Structures are given as C-alpha cells and as structure tokens.
XYZ file of C-alpha atoms in Angstrom:
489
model
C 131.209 61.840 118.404
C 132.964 65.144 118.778
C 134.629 66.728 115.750
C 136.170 69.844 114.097
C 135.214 71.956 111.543
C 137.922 73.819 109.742
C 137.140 76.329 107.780
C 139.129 79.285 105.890
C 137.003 82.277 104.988
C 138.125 85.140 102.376
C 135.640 87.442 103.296
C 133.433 87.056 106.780
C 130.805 89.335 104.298
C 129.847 91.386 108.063
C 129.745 87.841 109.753
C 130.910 87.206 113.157
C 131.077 84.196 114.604
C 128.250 82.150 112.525
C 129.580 81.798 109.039
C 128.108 79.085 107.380
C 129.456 75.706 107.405
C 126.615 74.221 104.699
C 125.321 75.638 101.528
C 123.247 73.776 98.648
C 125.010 72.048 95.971
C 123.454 74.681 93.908
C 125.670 77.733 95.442
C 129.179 75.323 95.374
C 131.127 77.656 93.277
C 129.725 80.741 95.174
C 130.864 79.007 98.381
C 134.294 77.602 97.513
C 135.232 81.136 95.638
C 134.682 82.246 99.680
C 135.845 78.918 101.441
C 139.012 78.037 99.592
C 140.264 74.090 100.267
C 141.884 74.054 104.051
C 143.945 71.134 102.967
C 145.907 73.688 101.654
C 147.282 74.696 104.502
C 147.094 71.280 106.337
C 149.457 69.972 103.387
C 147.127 67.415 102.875
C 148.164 65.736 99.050
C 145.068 66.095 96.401
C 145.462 62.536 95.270
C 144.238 61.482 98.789
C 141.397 63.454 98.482
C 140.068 63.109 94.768
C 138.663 59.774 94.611
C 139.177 58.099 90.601
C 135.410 58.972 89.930
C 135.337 61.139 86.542
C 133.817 65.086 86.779
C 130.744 65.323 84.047
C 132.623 66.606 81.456
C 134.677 63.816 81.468
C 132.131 61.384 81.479
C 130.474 62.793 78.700
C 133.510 63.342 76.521
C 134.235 59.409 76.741
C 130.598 58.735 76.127
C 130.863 60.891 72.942
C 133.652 59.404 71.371
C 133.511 55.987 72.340
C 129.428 54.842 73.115
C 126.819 54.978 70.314
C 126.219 58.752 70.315
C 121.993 58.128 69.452
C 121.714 56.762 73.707
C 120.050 59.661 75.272
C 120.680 61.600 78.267
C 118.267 63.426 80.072
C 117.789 67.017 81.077
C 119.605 70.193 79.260
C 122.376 69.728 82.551
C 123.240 66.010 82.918
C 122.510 64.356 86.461
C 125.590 62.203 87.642
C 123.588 60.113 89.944
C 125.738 57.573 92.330
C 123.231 56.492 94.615
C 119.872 55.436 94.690
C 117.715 54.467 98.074
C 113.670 53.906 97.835
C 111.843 56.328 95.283
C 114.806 59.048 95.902
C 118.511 59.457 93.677
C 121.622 60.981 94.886
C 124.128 62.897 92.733
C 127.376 63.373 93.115
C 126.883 66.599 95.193
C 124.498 65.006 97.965
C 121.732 66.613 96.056
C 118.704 64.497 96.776
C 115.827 64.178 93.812
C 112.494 62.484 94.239
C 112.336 59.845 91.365
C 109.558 60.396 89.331
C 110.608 57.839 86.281
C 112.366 55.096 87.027
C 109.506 52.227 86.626
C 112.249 49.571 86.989
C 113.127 49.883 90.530
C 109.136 49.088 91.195
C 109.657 47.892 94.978
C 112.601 51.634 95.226
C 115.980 51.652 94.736
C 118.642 48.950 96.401
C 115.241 47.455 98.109
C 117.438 45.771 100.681
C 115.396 42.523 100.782
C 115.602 42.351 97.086
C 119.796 42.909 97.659
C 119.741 40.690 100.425
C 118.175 38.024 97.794
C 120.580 38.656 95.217
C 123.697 38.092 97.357
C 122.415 35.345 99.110
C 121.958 33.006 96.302
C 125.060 34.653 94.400
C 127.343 33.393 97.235
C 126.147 30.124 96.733
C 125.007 29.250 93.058
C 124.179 30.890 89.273
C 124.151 28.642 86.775
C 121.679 27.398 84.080
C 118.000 25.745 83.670
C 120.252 22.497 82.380
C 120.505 21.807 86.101
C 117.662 21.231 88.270
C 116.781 23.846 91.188
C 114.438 24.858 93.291
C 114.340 28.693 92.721
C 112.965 28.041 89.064
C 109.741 25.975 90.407
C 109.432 28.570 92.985
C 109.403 31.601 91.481
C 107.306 30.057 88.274
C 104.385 29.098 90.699
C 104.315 32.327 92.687
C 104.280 34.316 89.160
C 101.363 32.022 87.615
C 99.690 32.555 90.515
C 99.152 35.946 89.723
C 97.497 35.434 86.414
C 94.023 33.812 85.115
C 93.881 30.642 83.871
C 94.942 29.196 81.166
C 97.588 31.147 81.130
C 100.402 29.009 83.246
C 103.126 28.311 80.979
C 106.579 30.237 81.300
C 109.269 31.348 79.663
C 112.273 32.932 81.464
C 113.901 35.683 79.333
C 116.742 38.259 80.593
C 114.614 41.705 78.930
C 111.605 43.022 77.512
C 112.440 42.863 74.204
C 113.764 39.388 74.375
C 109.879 38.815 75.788
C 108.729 40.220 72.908
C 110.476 38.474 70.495
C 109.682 34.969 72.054
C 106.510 35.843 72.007
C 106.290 36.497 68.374
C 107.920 33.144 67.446
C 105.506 31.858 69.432
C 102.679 33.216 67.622
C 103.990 32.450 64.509
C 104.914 28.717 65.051
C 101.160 27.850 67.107
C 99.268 29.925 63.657
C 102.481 29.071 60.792
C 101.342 32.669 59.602
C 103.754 35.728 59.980
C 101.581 38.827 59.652
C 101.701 41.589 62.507
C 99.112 44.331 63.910
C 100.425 46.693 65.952
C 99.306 50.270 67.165
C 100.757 53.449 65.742
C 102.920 55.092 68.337
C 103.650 51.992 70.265
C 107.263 50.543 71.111
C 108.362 47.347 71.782
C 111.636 46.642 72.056
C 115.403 47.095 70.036
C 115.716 44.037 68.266
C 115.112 44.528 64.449
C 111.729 42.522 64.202
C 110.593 44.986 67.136
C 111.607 47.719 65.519
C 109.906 46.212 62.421
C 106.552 46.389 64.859
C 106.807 49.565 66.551
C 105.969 52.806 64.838
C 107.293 55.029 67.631
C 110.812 54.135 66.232
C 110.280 52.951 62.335
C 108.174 56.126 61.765
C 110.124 58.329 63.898
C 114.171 59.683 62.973
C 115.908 57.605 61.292
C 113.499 55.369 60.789
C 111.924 53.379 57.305
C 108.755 52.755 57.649
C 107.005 49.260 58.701
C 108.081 46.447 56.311
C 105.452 43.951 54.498
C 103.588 42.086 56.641
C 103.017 44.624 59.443
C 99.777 46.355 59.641
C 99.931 49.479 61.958
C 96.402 50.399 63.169
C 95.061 54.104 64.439
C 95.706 54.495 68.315
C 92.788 54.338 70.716
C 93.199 57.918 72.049
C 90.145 59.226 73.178
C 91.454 62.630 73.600
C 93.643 63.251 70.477
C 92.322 61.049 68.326
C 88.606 60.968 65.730
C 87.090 59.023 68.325
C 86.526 61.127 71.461
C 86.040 59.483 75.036
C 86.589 56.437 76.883
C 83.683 54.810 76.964
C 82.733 51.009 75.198
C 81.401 53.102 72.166
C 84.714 54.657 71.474
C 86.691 51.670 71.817
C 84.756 49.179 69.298
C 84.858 52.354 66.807
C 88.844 51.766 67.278
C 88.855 48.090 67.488
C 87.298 48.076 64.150
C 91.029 49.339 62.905
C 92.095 46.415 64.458
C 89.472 44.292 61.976
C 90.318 45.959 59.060
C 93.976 45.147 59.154
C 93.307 41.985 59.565
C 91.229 42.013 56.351
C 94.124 43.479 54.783
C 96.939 40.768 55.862
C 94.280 38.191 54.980
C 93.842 39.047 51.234
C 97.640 40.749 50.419
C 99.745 38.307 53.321
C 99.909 35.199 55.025
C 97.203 36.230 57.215
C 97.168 37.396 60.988
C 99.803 35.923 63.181
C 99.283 38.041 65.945
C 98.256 41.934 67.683
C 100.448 43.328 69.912
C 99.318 45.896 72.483
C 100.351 47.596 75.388
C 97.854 47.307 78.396
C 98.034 51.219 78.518
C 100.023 52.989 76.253
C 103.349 54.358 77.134
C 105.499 56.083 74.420
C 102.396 56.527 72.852
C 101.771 59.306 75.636
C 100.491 57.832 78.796
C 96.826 56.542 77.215
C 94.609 54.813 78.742
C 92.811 52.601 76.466
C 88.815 52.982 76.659
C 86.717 50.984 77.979
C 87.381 46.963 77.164
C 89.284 48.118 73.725
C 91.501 44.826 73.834
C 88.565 42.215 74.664
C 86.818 44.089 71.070
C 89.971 43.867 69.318
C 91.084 40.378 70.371
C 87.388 39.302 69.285
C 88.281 40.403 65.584
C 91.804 39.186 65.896
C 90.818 35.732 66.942
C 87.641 35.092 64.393
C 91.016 36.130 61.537
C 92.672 33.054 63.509
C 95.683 35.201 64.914
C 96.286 35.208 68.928
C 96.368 38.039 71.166
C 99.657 39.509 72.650
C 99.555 41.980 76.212
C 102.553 43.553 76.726
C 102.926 44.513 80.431
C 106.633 45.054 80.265
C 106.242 48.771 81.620
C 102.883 48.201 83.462
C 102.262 45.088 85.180
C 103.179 44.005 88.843
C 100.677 46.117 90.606
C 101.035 49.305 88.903
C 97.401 49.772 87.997
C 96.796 50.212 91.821
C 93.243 48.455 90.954
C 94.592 45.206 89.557
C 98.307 43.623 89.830
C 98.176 43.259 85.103
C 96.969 45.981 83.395
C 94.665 43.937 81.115
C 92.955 42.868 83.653
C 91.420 46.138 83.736
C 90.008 45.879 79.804
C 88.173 42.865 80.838
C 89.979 40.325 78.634
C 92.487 37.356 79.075
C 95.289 37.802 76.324
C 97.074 34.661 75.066
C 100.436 35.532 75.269
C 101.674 37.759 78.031
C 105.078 39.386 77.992
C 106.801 41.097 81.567
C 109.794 42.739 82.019
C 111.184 45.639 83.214
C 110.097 45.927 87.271
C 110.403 41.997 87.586
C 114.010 42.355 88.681
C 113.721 45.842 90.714
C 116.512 46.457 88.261
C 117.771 43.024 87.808
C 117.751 42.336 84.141
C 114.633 39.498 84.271
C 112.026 39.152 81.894
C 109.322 36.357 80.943
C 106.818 35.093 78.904
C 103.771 34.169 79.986
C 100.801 31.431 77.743
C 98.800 28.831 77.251
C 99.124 25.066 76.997
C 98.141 24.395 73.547
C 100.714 27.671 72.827
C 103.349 26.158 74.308
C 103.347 22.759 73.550
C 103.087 23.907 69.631
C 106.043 25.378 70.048
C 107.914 22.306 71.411
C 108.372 21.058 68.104
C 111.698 19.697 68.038
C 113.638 23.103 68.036
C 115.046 23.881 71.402
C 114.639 26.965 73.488
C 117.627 28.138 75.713
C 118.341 31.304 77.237
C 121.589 31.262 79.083
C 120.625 33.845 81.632
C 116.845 32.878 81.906
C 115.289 31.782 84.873
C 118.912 31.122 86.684
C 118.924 30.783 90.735
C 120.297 34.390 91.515
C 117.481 35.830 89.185
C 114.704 33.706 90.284
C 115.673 34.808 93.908
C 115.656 38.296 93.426
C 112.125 38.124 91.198
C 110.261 36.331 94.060
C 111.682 39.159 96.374
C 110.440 41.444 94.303
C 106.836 40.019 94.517
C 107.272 39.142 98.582
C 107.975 43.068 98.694
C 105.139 43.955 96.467
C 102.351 42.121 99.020
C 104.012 42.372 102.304
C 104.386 46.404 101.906
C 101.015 46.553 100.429
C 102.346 48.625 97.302
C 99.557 47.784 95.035
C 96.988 49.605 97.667
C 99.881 52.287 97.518
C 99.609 52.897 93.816
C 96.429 52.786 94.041
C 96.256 55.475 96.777
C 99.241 57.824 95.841
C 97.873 57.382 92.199
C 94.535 58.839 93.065
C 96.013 61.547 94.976
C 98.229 62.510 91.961
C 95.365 62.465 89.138
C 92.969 64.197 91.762
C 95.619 66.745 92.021
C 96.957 67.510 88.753
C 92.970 67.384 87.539
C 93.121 70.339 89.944
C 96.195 72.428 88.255
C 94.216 71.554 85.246
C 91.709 74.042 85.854
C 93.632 76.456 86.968
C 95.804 75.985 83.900
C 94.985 76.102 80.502
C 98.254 74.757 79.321
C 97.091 71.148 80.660
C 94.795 69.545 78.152
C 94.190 66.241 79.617
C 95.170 64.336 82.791
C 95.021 60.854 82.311
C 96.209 57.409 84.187
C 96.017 54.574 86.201
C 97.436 53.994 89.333
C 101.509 54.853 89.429
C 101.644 55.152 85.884
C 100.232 59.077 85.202
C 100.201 61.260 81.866
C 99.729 65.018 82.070
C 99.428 66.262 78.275
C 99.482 69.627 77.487
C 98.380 72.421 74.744
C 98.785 75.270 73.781
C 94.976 75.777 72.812
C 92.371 73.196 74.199
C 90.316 74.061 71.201
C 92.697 73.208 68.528
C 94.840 70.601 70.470
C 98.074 72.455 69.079
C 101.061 70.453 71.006
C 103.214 72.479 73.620
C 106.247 69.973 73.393
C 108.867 73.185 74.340
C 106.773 73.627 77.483
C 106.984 69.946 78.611
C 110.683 69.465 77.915
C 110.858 73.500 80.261
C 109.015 71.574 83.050
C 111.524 68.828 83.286
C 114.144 70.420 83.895
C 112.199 73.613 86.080
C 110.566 69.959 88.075
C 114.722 68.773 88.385
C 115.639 72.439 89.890
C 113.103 71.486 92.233
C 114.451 68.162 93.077
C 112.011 66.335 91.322
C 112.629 63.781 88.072
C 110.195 63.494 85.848
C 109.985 63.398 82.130
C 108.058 63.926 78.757
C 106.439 61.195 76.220
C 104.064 60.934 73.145
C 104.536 60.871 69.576
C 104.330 65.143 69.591
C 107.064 64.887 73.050
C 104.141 66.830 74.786
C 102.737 64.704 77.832
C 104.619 64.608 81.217
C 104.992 61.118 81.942
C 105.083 60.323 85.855
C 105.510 56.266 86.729
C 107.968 55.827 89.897
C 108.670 53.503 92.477
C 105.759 51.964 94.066
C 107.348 53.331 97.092
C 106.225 56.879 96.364
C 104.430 58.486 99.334
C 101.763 60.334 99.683
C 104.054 63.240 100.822
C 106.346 63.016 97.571
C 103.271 63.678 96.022
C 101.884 66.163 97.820
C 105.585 68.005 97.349
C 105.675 67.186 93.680
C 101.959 69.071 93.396
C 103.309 72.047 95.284
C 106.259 72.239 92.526
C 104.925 71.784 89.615
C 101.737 74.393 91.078
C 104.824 76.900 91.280
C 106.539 76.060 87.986
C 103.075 76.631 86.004
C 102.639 79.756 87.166
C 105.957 80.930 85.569
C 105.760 83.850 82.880
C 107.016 81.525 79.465
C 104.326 78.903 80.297
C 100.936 81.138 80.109
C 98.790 80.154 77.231
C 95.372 81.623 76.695
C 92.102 80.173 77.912
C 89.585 78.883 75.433
C-alpha cells in the first residue's frame, strides 16, 4: 500500500534527491551518525519504540554472572539470532546468514509442517506413556521401519545423552559386565558416565582422565593417524585396537560390556571411518561377549545422502542404536533403538519411565519430521548438495595448500587444514579466522577435532545447491586472503 518515508539527513554528502533510504546492518552506526532518529521531531516517546528485547551487551553481562560461564558462544562478535526460517538465521539487525551448523533443525528451521504438528496435538493432549495413545504406536512403527531387523524395540528418551545412557544400562544388565571401549576423541553426551566414556571431554580442559573400567582405543583416522587410507586394510589394522582392549578389560575388569562408536566421527574432526571398520570391530567385540553400540545422534535420519543410518554404510547391524538430536527438528526427542533378547533382559523387574519420552506432542512432531524427510526428498538432497560441496572444496584443495584433507558423507562435511601437508602441523588459528571471515560473509560455519583444526559443515537438509555454490564462492575469496598463505610441499 502507499507509504512515507521520513528521513532527516545531516549531511546530503553532494546528494540530491536520491539519498539512501537502506544500508547494511554492517554500516548502522555510519548511517544513523548521518540519519539521526525522526521520532525526534515527531515527539514520538522511546518506550514505544524500544521493544523489552536486551542489546548484546546486556545479554552477555547476565549470562556472565548468572549462567555457568564454561557454555560457549560462538564467533569473536556474538550473533543475537531471533529468527530462524529453512537453512537461513536472522539477527537482530535483519542480517540474513546461511546456516552451515545447526544439524538439529534437519528438515530447516520452524519447518511449518513440523510446527503445524506440534500445535496441533499441544491444543489437544501431552501427557505420559501411563496412558494409552495412538501417536506412540505410530511414530514407533514408522521409526522401526527405517532400520534392519532385529532391531525393533524402542525406547523413547527426551536427548542424546539420555540415549546414551539407556543404552549403557542396557548393555550392562543383557552382559552383567560393566567394562567400556570407546574411541579417543569421541563425545557422547554430559552426564557423568558419558563423560566417563568420552575422551574429547575427560582428556581435554578440565578434564581427569577415563576412570577404571574404560578402555579408550586409537581413532580410525586414515589421514592423521599410523594407519593411512580408507580402505578394508586400514580399518582391521584399527579394529585390532578395538581387540586388544578387550583383552585388557578381560584379564584386569569385569570384561567387555560394550563399544561405543559414532557412525562417522564428529568432535573427533569430521572422519569418516574406513571401509567396514565397525563390522571388524564388532566381530572382536562380540567373540569378548560385549554388544555393539552405533551412535547416530548427530548423523542418522538421512544425512549420509547414500543411506537414511550412517552404519549402514560400514556394512554392519549394531545392537543397540541410539538417535537424537534431528529427531525433533529441534524438539528435544531422543530414542533408543535394539533387539528382542536386549530388551526383554532388561525387563527384569526394575521399571523404566521417562516422563517426557515418547509423549503425544513429541511423537507428533517426530513423525513430521520423517513425513518431511521423504516427501521433500531430502535424503537425495544430501546426497546431491553433499557431492557438490566435497567436489568443490576437493577443488579449493588444490589450489590451496592450507587444506590437507576434504573428507565426508553426504550433509555432514570436514575440511581439515595444515600448515604443511608433509608434516601435518595443525593450523587451528586459521580455522577459527575462517569462521568468523565465512560469518562476515553471511555464512555460519564452524571448527572441530581434537587439534580445533577441521571446518565442520553439517546443515539443514534443506541446503540448496545454490547455498552451496555461494558458500564455495566465499570461502574461494576468504582463502586467498594474505594471513592464510602457507607454503606448498
């Protein structure tokens, strides 16, 4: 409809007529030094301008004194983000950033049939798994459906690390050992038995070292690590770790209870494991008489591109599977996934109840979620955009010596770099520069690995092959930048 634009201007700077009426959030204090507030002279009040939203500065002041100073916030300038829509975020100055991170909202941000979902079945019913309901049955079968027999038991959890921890008394009750293999780098979860069982945080800051009874084994990195490559070769020289430990907890512990591994390697810097790693290290952990743990919580639901579970891709079936983190689209849902015979072990008397669990409003939203995933084909998509991505950065990499290794599947890409391919030396300074140089950009991304040196990229399944095009053209632009020349070897 028609409208007015009322502007005061200090200083036309030779302009007649065509002043700008616009500028990026970028120039704002340039702009309103020139363009001072008209409300001044309209007599308009401030309070019925300023909304009760706190600046930045605020924010962080109150999140300094009063919330546990060791939660993280990205980039060297805080984001204040209040909106999200698809694979893009909003801050508070309209700026719009492609998201380049956030592997929760797997089907984008505020998916509206995923909203839609959630407020039907709010307005109508949340309660507990003590009453029966449809939503439960529904969402169970369309889940199981999705993974290989046998494994076609649930358990409905509210987060990954509550996943993880079922999973582990599961283990322990079905082999009534208590022994743990886990991989160096890996991460779990925040409870402290997960803690206990992930190296990236016991053998990081402020960490103490694994306790007795958990056997960390050497990570199947191909690229970093003494055994080079991805082939079959490479990964039964690494699953022989995996033997060994179990050796070890036989003879000093109760024995194996269970491995734990991630179906590709997140914190531990993007890795892909080689070729069938977990069926040769499940062999060794099953003839010790422990069972076999997948955790998919960052890489399931079609994020591979090639399969919908990650495992699937390493040619094994796990025993225990544990999902989290994109099963909600943001919604905090989690599950367990096993056997039978796992299962019905555990129903030994002692009841399991999770008072969020598997409700109606979660199991709503959670088959959304998976309607969204086939009916906008977003598997093929990761697949696609995936390949376009590790095509493309394989490209920068030979332009660039600073990239080492490019590495991935699907919507879940690592980029690590080096200051000498030769020697492997770590550029972790140059990673952390590229986040933020990627942000001025309007892109998100962010760094990961035990040396903070590999560009992590996993967004919303919703990420087009445009964003990704755009991304390549940044980051091709940001490379070629002064401070991040290294010499080629």
């Amino acid at each position: 409809p028609p409208h007015l634009h009322f502007q005061i201007v200090v200083d036309l700077l030779g302009e007649s007529g065509n002043f700008p009426g616009v500028a990026l959030p970028s120039q704002r204090e340039v702009w309103k030094s020139l363009c001072p507030d008209p409300n001044v002279v309209l007599g308009i009040p401030e309070s019925r301008l300023d909304s009760a939203e706190r600046t930045k500065q605020e924010i962080l002041l109150f999140r300094k004194t009063h919330i546990g100073r060791n939660l993280s916030i990205s980039y060297d300038t805080p984001l204040k983000i209040v909106k999200g829509e698809g694979q893009y975020l909003f801050s508070e100055d309209g700026q719009v950033y492609v998201d380049g991170v956030n592997n929760v909202s797997h089907v984008g941000h505020c998916h509206p049939e995923v909203v839609a979902a959630g407020q039907r079945q709010m307005a109508v019913l949340n309660t507990n798994t003590r009453y029966l309901h449809d939503n439960i049955i529904v969402y169970a079968q369309q889940l199981l459906d999705t993974f290989p027999d046998p494994l076609s038991v649930c358990f409905f959890v509210c987060t990954g690390s509550e996943a993880n921890e079922l999973a582990f008394r599961l283990a322990r009750t079905y082999t009534n050992r208590r022994d743990i293999i886990s991989l160096d780098g890996s991460y779990h979860g925040n409870t402290n038995l997960l803690i206990d069982v992930s190296p990236y945080k016991h053998d990081g800051p402020g960490g103490k070292g694994a306790p007795i009874g958990v056997e960390t084994v050497l990570m199947p990195d191909g690229y970093r690590g003494p055994h080079k490559g991805n082939g079959y070769e490479t990964a039964v020289a690494y699953a022989r770790y995996v033997k060994n430990a179990s050796d070890v907890l036989a003879h000093k512990g109760s024995g194996v209870a269970a491995f734990i591994c991630e179906s590709i390697l997140g914190c531990g810097g993007q890795v892909v494991l080689p070729q069938n790693y977990m069926q040769a290290a499940f062999e060794h952990v099953r003839a010790a008489g422990g069972v076999c743990i997948a955790d998919e919580v960052q890489v399931g639901f079609g994020r591979p591109g090639t399969h919908f579970w990650a495992f699937e891709t390493q040619g094994c079936i796990p025993d225990i599977v544990t999902v989290g983190k994109p099963m909600g689209n943001g919604h905090p849902m989690a599950a367990v996934v096993t056997t039978p015979e796992i299962a019905d072990t555990f129903a030994n008397g002692m009841e399991y109840f999770n008072t969020f669990g598997g409700n109606p409003v979660s199991c709503a939203i959670g088959k959304a979620v998976l309607d969204v995933i086939e009916t906008e084909g977003l598997q093929e998509n990761s697949k696609k955009v995936g390949d376009q991505l590790l095509n493309g950065f394989r490209r920068l990499m030979e332009r660039f010596p600073l990239i080492g290794a490019v590495r991935g599947l699907g919507l879940f890409i690592g980029v690590e770099l080096v200051k000498n391919r030769d020697t492997l030396d770590p550029a972790p300074g140059h990673a952390s520069y590229i986040v933020n140089r990627m942000r001025d950009h309007g892109f998100l991304m962010s760094t990961d690995g035990p040396l903070h040196n590999v560009l992590k990229l996993k967004p919303p399944l919703v990420f087009s092959e445009q964003n990704a095009d755009d991304l390549l053209v940044a980051l091709e632009k940001v490379l070629q930048e002064d401070c991040l020349q290294v010499k080629r070897t």
